[in-house]
Tab-separated table of C-alpha atoms in Angstrom:
chain	number	residue	atom	x	y	z
A	1	UNK	CA	-31.820	71.328	32.890
A	2	UNK	CA	-32.736	72.963	29.645
A	3	UNK	CA	-30.362	74.880	27.409
A	4	UNK	CA	-31.848	77.612	25.366
A	5	UNK	CA	-31.304	77.388	21.661
A	6	UNK	CA	-28.546	79.689	20.368
A	7	UNK	CA	-27.663	80.617	23.976
A	8	UNK	CA	-23.919	81.300	24.653
A	9	UNK	CA	-22.071	78.524	26.514
A	10	UNK	CA	-20.616	79.284	29.916
A	11	UNK	CA	-18.321	77.474	32.342
A	12	UNK	CA	-16.969	74.104	31.203
A	13	UNK	CA	-19.176	74.086	28.139
A	14	UNK	CA	-17.845	77.372	26.807
A	15	UNK	CA	-15.755	76.966	23.633
A	16	UNK	CA	-12.904	79.363	23.013
A	17	UNK	CA	-12.331	80.993	19.667
A	18	UNK	CA	-10.144	79.046	17.190
A	19	UNK	CA	-6.395	79.846	16.869
A	20	UNK	CA	-5.457	82.116	14.016
A	21	UNK	CA	-3.971	80.408	10.945
A	22	UNK	CA	-0.152	80.091	11.057
A	23	UNK	CA	1.855	81.166	8.061
A	24	UNK	CA	5.313	79.438	7.793
A	25	UNK	CA	8.324	81.635	7.160
A	26	UNK	CA	11.745	80.851	5.660
A	27	UNK	CA	13.466	80.768	9.056
A	28	UNK	CA	11.434	77.686	10.032
A	29	UNK	CA	13.352	75.544	7.516
A	30	UNK	CA	17.046	74.643	7.495
A	31	UNK	CA	19.010	72.563	4.987
A	32	UNK	CA	20.620	69.329	6.220
A	33	UNK	CA	24.113	70.456	5.225
A	34	UNK	CA	25.882	69.838	8.520
A	35	UNK	CA	28.355	66.998	7.863
A	36	UNK	CA	28.328	65.851	11.488
A	37	UNK	CA	24.566	65.516	11.609
A	38	UNK	CA	24.504	63.780	8.253
A	39	UNK	CA	27.138	61.318	9.516
A	40	UNK	CA	24.895	60.404	12.434
A	41	UNK	CA	22.027	59.452	10.153
A	42	UNK	CA	21.106	55.760	10.702
A	43	UNK	CA	19.475	53.322	8.332
A	44	UNK	CA	16.873	51.550	10.454
A	45	UNK	CA	15.921	48.999	7.802
A	46	UNK	CA	15.903	45.387	8.974
A	47	UNK	CA	19.184	43.558	8.201
A	48	UNK	CA	19.023	40.823	5.606
A	49	UNK	CA	19.035	37.327	7.133
A	50	UNK	CA	21.631	35.996	4.707
A	51	UNK	CA	23.884	39.022	5.233
A	52	UNK	CA	23.624	38.678	9.005
A	53	UNK	CA	24.325	34.939	8.787
A	54	UNK	CA	27.339	35.509	6.543
A	55	UNK	CA	28.670	38.135	8.968
A	56	UNK	CA	28.372	35.688	11.869
A	57	UNK	CA	30.142	32.987	9.870
A	58	UNK	CA	33.029	35.343	9.164
A	59	UNK	CA	33.412	36.451	12.755
A	60	UNK	CA	33.023	33.016	14.300
A	61	UNK	CA	36.723	32.215	14.572
A	62	UNK	CA	36.311	28.650	15.793
A	63	UNK	CA	34.003	27.752	12.905
A	64	UNK	CA	36.407	29.262	10.382
A	65	UNK	CA	39.323	27.331	11.871
A	66	UNK	CA	37.296	24.125	11.854
A	67	UNK	CA	36.307	24.613	8.216
A	68	UNK	CA	39.929	25.352	7.250
A	69	UNK	CA	41.131	22.158	8.957
A	70	UNK	CA	38.429	20.129	7.190
A	71	UNK	CA	39.489	21.511	3.806
A	72	UNK	CA	43.170	20.865	4.568
A	73	UNK	CA	42.539	17.261	5.620
A	74	UNK	CA	40.307	16.677	2.568
A	75	UNK	CA	43.041	17.987	0.268
A	76	UNK	CA	45.646	15.798	1.952
A	77	UNK	CA	43.320	12.788	1.705
A	78	UNK	CA	43.288	13.274	-2.066
A	79	UNK	CA	46.895	14.310	-2.654
A	80	UNK	CA	48.656	12.629	0.277
A	81	UNK	CA	48.830	9.038	-1.086
A	82	UNK	CA	50.613	10.260	-4.211
A	83	UNK	CA	53.241	12.414	-2.512
A	84	UNK	CA	55.808	9.626	-2.236
A	85	UNK	CA	56.778	6.465	-4.084
A	86	UNK	CA	55.029	4.004	-1.755
A	87	UNK	CA	51.601	2.435	-2.171
A	88	UNK	CA	49.148	1.529	0.561
A	89	UNK	CA	49.575	-2.242	0.064
A	90	UNK	CA	53.265	-2.512	-0.853
A	91	UNK	CA	55.212	-4.465	1.781
A	92	UNK	CA	58.942	-4.354	2.564
A	93	UNK	CA	59.492	-6.886	5.313
A	94	UNK	CA	63.135	-5.829	5.625
A	95	UNK	CA	61.975	-2.293	6.475
A	96	UNK	CA	59.249	-2.972	9.015
A	97	UNK	CA	58.795	-0.892	12.174
A	98	UNK	CA	60.916	2.015	10.960
A	99	UNK	CA	60.545	5.200	12.986
A	100	UNK	CA	59.480	8.451	11.266
A	101	UNK	CA	62.203	10.154	9.252
A	102	UNK	CA	61.886	13.479	7.420
A	103	UNK	CA	64.791	14.780	5.372
A	104	UNK	CA	64.195	18.481	6.114
A	105	UNK	CA	64.018	17.930	9.894
A	106	UNK	CA	66.643	15.300	10.623
A	107	UNK	CA	69.348	17.942	10.739
A	108	UNK	CA	67.604	19.347	13.831
A	109	UNK	CA	67.779	15.921	15.520
A	110	UNK	CA	63.995	15.421	15.224
A	111	UNK	CA	62.302	12.879	12.978
A	112	UNK	CA	65.695	11.472	12.113
A	113	UNK	CA	64.747	7.813	12.422
A	114	UNK	CA	65.784	7.357	16.054
A	115	UNK	CA	63.489	5.206	18.157
A	116	UNK	CA	63.653	4.698	21.895
A	117	UNK	CA	63.067	1.061	22.808
A	118	UNK	CA	62.699	-0.181	26.355
A	119	UNK	CA	63.913	-3.731	26.963
A	120	UNK	CA	64.791	-5.853	29.968
A	121	UNK	CA	68.387	-4.630	29.692
A	122	UNK	CA	67.336	-0.976	29.764
A	123	UNK	CA	66.425	1.843	27.389
A	124	UNK	CA	68.150	1.910	23.986
A	125	UNK	CA	68.023	4.348	21.078
A	126	UNK	CA	67.865	2.481	17.775
A	127	UNK	CA	68.077	3.848	14.231
A	128	UNK	CA	67.276	1.097	11.751
A	129	UNK	CA	68.007	3.338	8.778
A	130	UNK	CA	71.665	3.527	9.790
A	131	UNK	CA	71.903	-0.077	10.940
A	132	UNK	CA	70.695	-1.347	7.549
A	133	UNK	CA	72.560	1.299	5.499
A	134	UNK	CA	69.354	2.803	4.112
A	135	UNK	CA	70.493	6.411	4.080
A	136	UNK	CA	68.199	7.362	1.158
A	137	UNK	CA	65.023	5.807	2.589
A	138	UNK	CA	62.483	8.077	4.259
A	139	UNK	CA	59.215	7.106	5.943
A	140	UNK	CA	57.575	10.363	6.983
A	141	UNK	CA	55.205	8.695	9.453
A	142	UNK	CA	57.266	5.524	9.808
A	143	UNK	CA	56.433	2.004	8.641
A	144	UNK	CA	54.191	-0.620	10.226
A	145	UNK	CA	54.941	-4.214	11.194
A	146	UNK	CA	54.585	-5.321	7.553
A	147	UNK	CA	56.877	-2.660	6.137
A	148	UNK	CA	54.058	-0.541	4.710
A	149	UNK	CA	54.273	3.244	4.598
A	150	UNK	CA	52.086	4.754	7.332
A	151	UNK	CA	51.918	8.151	5.582
A	152	UNK	CA	50.254	6.683	2.490
A	153	UNK	CA	47.959	4.419	4.490
A	154	UNK	CA	46.914	7.241	6.827
A	155	UNK	CA	45.743	9.537	4.044
A	156	UNK	CA	44.149	6.707	2.103
A	157	UNK	CA	42.328	5.644	5.267
A	158	UNK	CA	41.190	9.242	5.734
A	159	UNK	CA	39.881	9.231	2.177
A	160	UNK	CA	37.923	6.018	2.762
A	161	UNK	CA	36.493	7.232	6.076
A	162	UNK	CA	35.404	10.569	4.590
A	163	UNK	CA	33.770	8.918	1.595
A	164	UNK	CA	31.840	6.500	3.801
A	165	UNK	CA	30.783	9.190	6.292
A	166	UNK	CA	29.743	11.826	3.731
A	167	UNK	CA	27.922	9.344	1.470
A	168	UNK	CA	26.063	7.770	4.389
A	169	UNK	CA	25.116	11.186	5.794
A	170	UNK	CA	23.769	12.462	2.459
A	171	UNK	CA	21.673	9.324	1.927
A	172	UNK	CA	20.463	9.446	5.538
A	173	UNK	CA	19.504	13.093	5.048
A	174	UNK	CA	17.317	12.184	2.070
A	175	UNK	CA	15.657	9.239	3.811
A	176	UNK	CA	15.194	10.827	7.226
A	177	UNK	CA	14.080	14.195	5.872
A	178	UNK	CA	11.433	12.652	3.586
A	179	UNK	CA	10.196	10.375	6.369
A	180	UNK	CA	9.931	13.190	8.896
A	181	UNK	CA	8.236	15.592	6.465
A	182	UNK	CA	5.543	13.060	5.597
A	183	UNK	CA	4.969	12.231	9.286
A	184	UNK	CA	4.620	15.839	10.365
A	185	UNK	CA	2.560	17.047	7.406
A	186	UNK	CA	-0.180	14.419	7.313
A	187	UNK	CA	-0.296	13.672	11.050
A	188	UNK	CA	-3.108	11.564	12.477
A	189	UNK	CA	-2.972	7.820	11.948
A	190	UNK	CA	-0.242	8.206	9.315
A	191	UNK	CA	2.053	9.872	11.837
A	192	UNK	CA	1.149	7.333	14.529
A	193	UNK	CA	1.984	4.296	12.364
A	194	UNK	CA	5.206	5.798	10.996
A	195	UNK	CA	6.382	6.816	14.453
A	196	UNK	CA	5.849	3.280	15.773
A	197	UNK	CA	7.970	1.965	12.891
A	198	UNK	CA	10.652	4.526	13.763
A	199	UNK	CA	10.659	3.465	17.420
A	200	UNK	CA	11.103	-0.181	16.422
A	201	UNK	CA	14.006	0.725	14.124
A	202	UNK	CA	15.580	2.848	16.846
A	203	UNK	CA	15.290	0.020	19.381
A	204	UNK	CA	17.493	-2.368	17.369
A	205	UNK	CA	21.179	-1.968	18.380
A	206	UNK	CA	23.491	-0.918	15.575
A	207	UNK	CA	25.943	-3.692	16.280
A	208	UNK	CA	23.156	-6.261	15.787
A	209	UNK	CA	22.310	-4.714	12.413
A	210	UNK	CA	25.950	-4.861	11.303
A	211	UNK	CA	26.342	-8.446	12.496
A	212	UNK	CA	23.252	-9.525	10.575
A	213	UNK	CA	24.517	-7.758	7.473
A	214	UNK	CA	27.821	-9.633	7.713
A	215	UNK	CA	25.895	-12.892	7.474
A	216	UNK	CA	24.659	-11.805	4.044
A	217	UNK	CA	27.372	-9.477	2.744
A	218	UNK	CA	31.146	-9.565	2.836
A	219	UNK	CA	32.974	-7.071	5.110
A	220	UNK	CA	33.807	-3.947	3.184
A	221	UNK	CA	32.880	-0.387	2.362
A	222	UNK	CA	29.437	-1.348	1.018
A	223	UNK	CA	28.525	-3.238	4.186
A	224	UNK	CA	29.523	-0.339	6.451
A	225	UNK	CA	27.683	2.116	4.205
A	226	UNK	CA	24.474	0.058	4.348
A	227	UNK	CA	24.795	-0.292	8.131
A	228	UNK	CA	25.147	3.475	8.560
A	229	UNK	CA	22.226	4.130	6.217
A	230	UNK	CA	19.964	1.777	8.171
A	231	UNK	CA	20.759	3.275	11.564
A	232	UNK	CA	21.652	6.972	11.187
A	233	UNK	CA	18.523	8.411	9.497
A	234	UNK	CA	16.378	8.440	12.645
A	235	UNK	CA	17.787	11.661	14.108
A	236	UNK	CA	17.259	13.517	10.836
A	237	UNK	CA	13.637	12.338	10.598
A	238	UNK	CA	12.844	13.617	14.092
A	239	UNK	CA	14.235	17.075	13.332
A	240	UNK	CA	12.328	17.249	10.022
A	241	UNK	CA	9.092	16.171	11.722
A	242	UNK	CA	9.458	18.750	14.496
A	243	UNK	CA	10.058	21.585	12.020
A	244	UNK	CA	7.145	20.413	9.886
A	245	UNK	CA	4.799	20.518	12.887
A	246	UNK	CA	6.017	24.047	13.565
A	247	UNK	CA	5.677	25.386	10.023
A	248	UNK	CA	2.654	23.643	8.522
A	249	UNK	CA	0.186	25.939	10.315
A	250	UNK	CA	1.874	29.157	9.212
A	251	UNK	CA	0.070	31.739	7.097
A	252	UNK	CA	2.069	31.159	3.915
A	253	UNK	CA	1.162	27.446	3.988
A	254	UNK	CA	-2.505	28.294	4.465
A	255	UNK	CA	-2.292	30.759	1.575
A	256	UNK	CA	-0.759	28.146	-0.730
A	257	UNK	CA	-3.389	25.597	0.245
A	258	UNK	CA	-6.143	28.181	-0.366
A	259	UNK	CA	-4.759	28.893	-3.847
A	260	UNK	CA	-5.031	25.185	-4.677
A	261	UNK	CA	-1.419	24.007	-4.207
A	262	UNK	CA	-0.980	20.258	-3.819
A	263	UNK	CA	0.637	18.446	-0.913
A	264	UNK	CA	3.873	17.752	-2.799
A	265	UNK	CA	4.247	21.429	-3.731
A	266	UNK	CA	3.553	22.617	-0.191
A	267	UNK	CA	5.969	20.142	1.418
A	268	UNK	CA	8.941	20.541	-0.916
A	269	UNK	CA	8.504	24.073	-2.264
A	270	UNK	CA	6.963	25.982	0.623
A	271	UNK	CA	8.028	24.280	3.859
A	272	UNK	CA	11.327	22.560	3.012
A	273	UNK	CA	13.240	25.784	2.093
A	274	UNK	CA	12.333	27.202	5.513
A	275	UNK	CA	14.032	24.363	7.382
A	276	UNK	CA	17.335	24.265	5.485
A	277	UNK	CA	19.223	25.749	8.450
A	278	UNK	CA	18.438	23.003	11.010
A	279	UNK	CA	18.908	20.297	8.379
A	280	UNK	CA	22.357	21.550	7.348
A	281	UNK	CA	23.364	21.825	10.978
A	282	UNK	CA	22.243	18.253	11.645
A	283	UNK	CA	24.190	17.071	8.586
A	284	UNK	CA	27.356	18.709	9.886
A	285	UNK	CA	26.883	17.038	13.265
A	286	UNK	CA	26.095	13.676	11.633
A	287	UNK	CA	29.343	13.450	9.652
A	288	UNK	CA	31.664	13.144	12.700
A	289	UNK	CA	29.209	10.674	14.257
A	290	UNK	CA	29.419	8.564	11.082
A	291	UNK	CA	33.230	8.798	11.097
A	292	UNK	CA	33.305	7.565	14.684
A	293	UNK	CA	30.834	4.767	13.916
A	294	UNK	CA	32.922	3.607	10.961
A	295	UNK	CA	36.087	3.737	13.076
A	296	UNK	CA	34.382	1.727	15.810
A	297	UNK	CA	33.271	-0.980	13.375
A	298	UNK	CA	36.735	-1.144	11.829
A	299	UNK	CA	38.368	-1.256	15.263
A	300	UNK	CA	36.381	-4.341	16.286
A	301	UNK	CA	37.150	-6.056	12.978
A	302	UNK	CA	33.922	-5.370	11.066
A	303	UNK	CA	35.389	-2.742	8.769
A	304	UNK	CA	37.128	-2.749	5.411
A	305	UNK	CA	39.220	-5.861	4.703
A	306	UNK	CA	42.980	-5.774	4.293
A	307	UNK	CA	44.955	-4.501	2.458
A	308	UNK	CA	42.427	-1.669	2.283
A	309	UNK	CA	42.356	0.582	5.305
A	310	UNK	CA	40.383	3.239	7.090
A	311	UNK	CA	41.145	5.382	10.108
A	312	UNK	CA	39.503	2.818	12.383
A	313	UNK	CA	41.476	-0.128	11.010
A	314	UNK	CA	44.731	1.848	11.225
A	315	UNK	CA	44.024	2.698	14.849
A	316	UNK	CA	43.272	-0.962	15.522
A	317	UNK	CA	46.569	-2.027	13.941
A	318	UNK	CA	48.503	0.651	15.802
A	319	UNK	CA	46.867	-0.326	19.085
A	320	UNK	CA	48.367	-3.820	18.828
A	321	UNK	CA	51.888	-2.374	18.790
A	322	UNK	CA	51.258	0.689	20.948
A	323	UNK	CA	53.539	-0.408	23.792
A	324	UNK	CA	56.516	-1.114	21.507
A	325	UNK	CA	56.045	1.333	18.587
A	326	UNK	CA	53.669	4.109	19.706
A	327	UNK	CA	54.338	6.265	16.635
A	328	UNK	CA	52.235	3.896	14.504
A	329	UNK	CA	48.945	4.838	16.166
A	330	UNK	CA	49.539	8.589	16.455
A	331	UNK	CA	48.945	9.736	12.799
A	332	UNK	CA	45.500	8.128	12.252
A	333	UNK	CA	44.449	9.004	15.799
A	334	UNK	CA	45.375	12.677	15.370
A	335	UNK	CA	43.705	12.920	11.950
A	336	UNK	CA	40.465	11.376	13.190
A	337	UNK	CA	40.433	13.594	16.282
A	338	UNK	CA	40.993	16.728	14.193
A	339	UNK	CA	38.267	15.690	11.764
A	340	UNK	CA	35.676	15.128	14.474
A	341	UNK	CA	36.601	18.303	16.358
A	342	UNK	CA	36.614	20.424	13.186
A	343	UNK	CA	33.236	19.156	11.987
A	344	UNK	CA	31.708	19.879	15.396
A	345	UNK	CA	33.185	23.396	15.446
A	346	UNK	CA	31.942	24.101	11.928
A	347	UNK	CA	28.496	22.698	12.757
A	348	UNK	CA	28.254	24.845	15.886
A	349	UNK	CA	29.202	27.953	13.899
A	350	UNK	CA	26.675	27.077	11.202
A	351	UNK	CA	23.977	26.635	13.831
A	352	UNK	CA	24.695	30.066	15.298
A	353	UNK	CA	24.718	31.648	11.835
A	354	UNK	CA	21.445	30.136	10.620
A	355	UNK	CA	19.394	30.122	13.825
A	356	UNK	CA	17.067	33.137	13.845
A	357	UNK	CA	16.884	33.045	17.632
A	358	UNK	CA	20.658	33.502	17.759
A	359	UNK	CA	20.412	36.460	15.368
A	360	UNK	CA	18.005	38.292	17.681
A	361	UNK	CA	20.398	38.146	20.625
């Protein structure tokens, strides 16, 4: 079919004439002066990650409560041993196994020094303060079987346990994080060899490590600290390696490598800041695990030597007299339970605040 040149188009090929030009008038425009419409205006900019994380931290009630309890216990661990006239090692054999007595509460018939003792003849209520005419003596948590103040020893033991747990966790974070970053970044035969070393270290039971250390070192804070350092860094290294494998192929790493950045710069200046959230969360979860490990070692007799004390050694001492004087085990047991629960609550809140996947939900 041939179309003649300059012939008019018909049917589907016919083109209509263009629309006439439109001239806007003043009525087409209206000022945005309606207060209701202005109030409904929404800022659709993406929320800042730090602001969103801070908002979640504020509204996470359990995490806030856990953090408040941690701060309170830490303050009492520092100030508690100096709140009365007793020391942690001072013994008064004439005042052993005294029940708790608090001056402000004894008028309400609670914590007045009375102790219920069950013997073969029956149940008796005994108040050793009155029997020995010690009306001006007060043991807020009672005294142990050597006449030592349980209040002072509880808070000093809390101080020792916190120092050991926090110090071991910080050192483990440095060791495990560096180990995992190197494994994940270089990969290949380097990662294979380092992972085999990690599996060997993970296969040795912790109790065996502590026992071997006791053959070389004396029982004490340093021995427990070394034992925790040698055994608790493995979990941190695995998390650091997994995050490194996830981030090392990202565009910003490729850009830095293209611009000539070295391996050290890329690992510690480009990748490490992007994994702070998981690392901090793992640190918060590692502290209660270290507290429990220290308490376990002290409970089985591998902890700090007497007259020093920790929460584990106090629980061990209170366990020996639990059937006769149960009040002696309650203070360190409650403090350790609150510490572990509070750290786990705070760690869970921190994980929800820093996890980007949680922020998208």
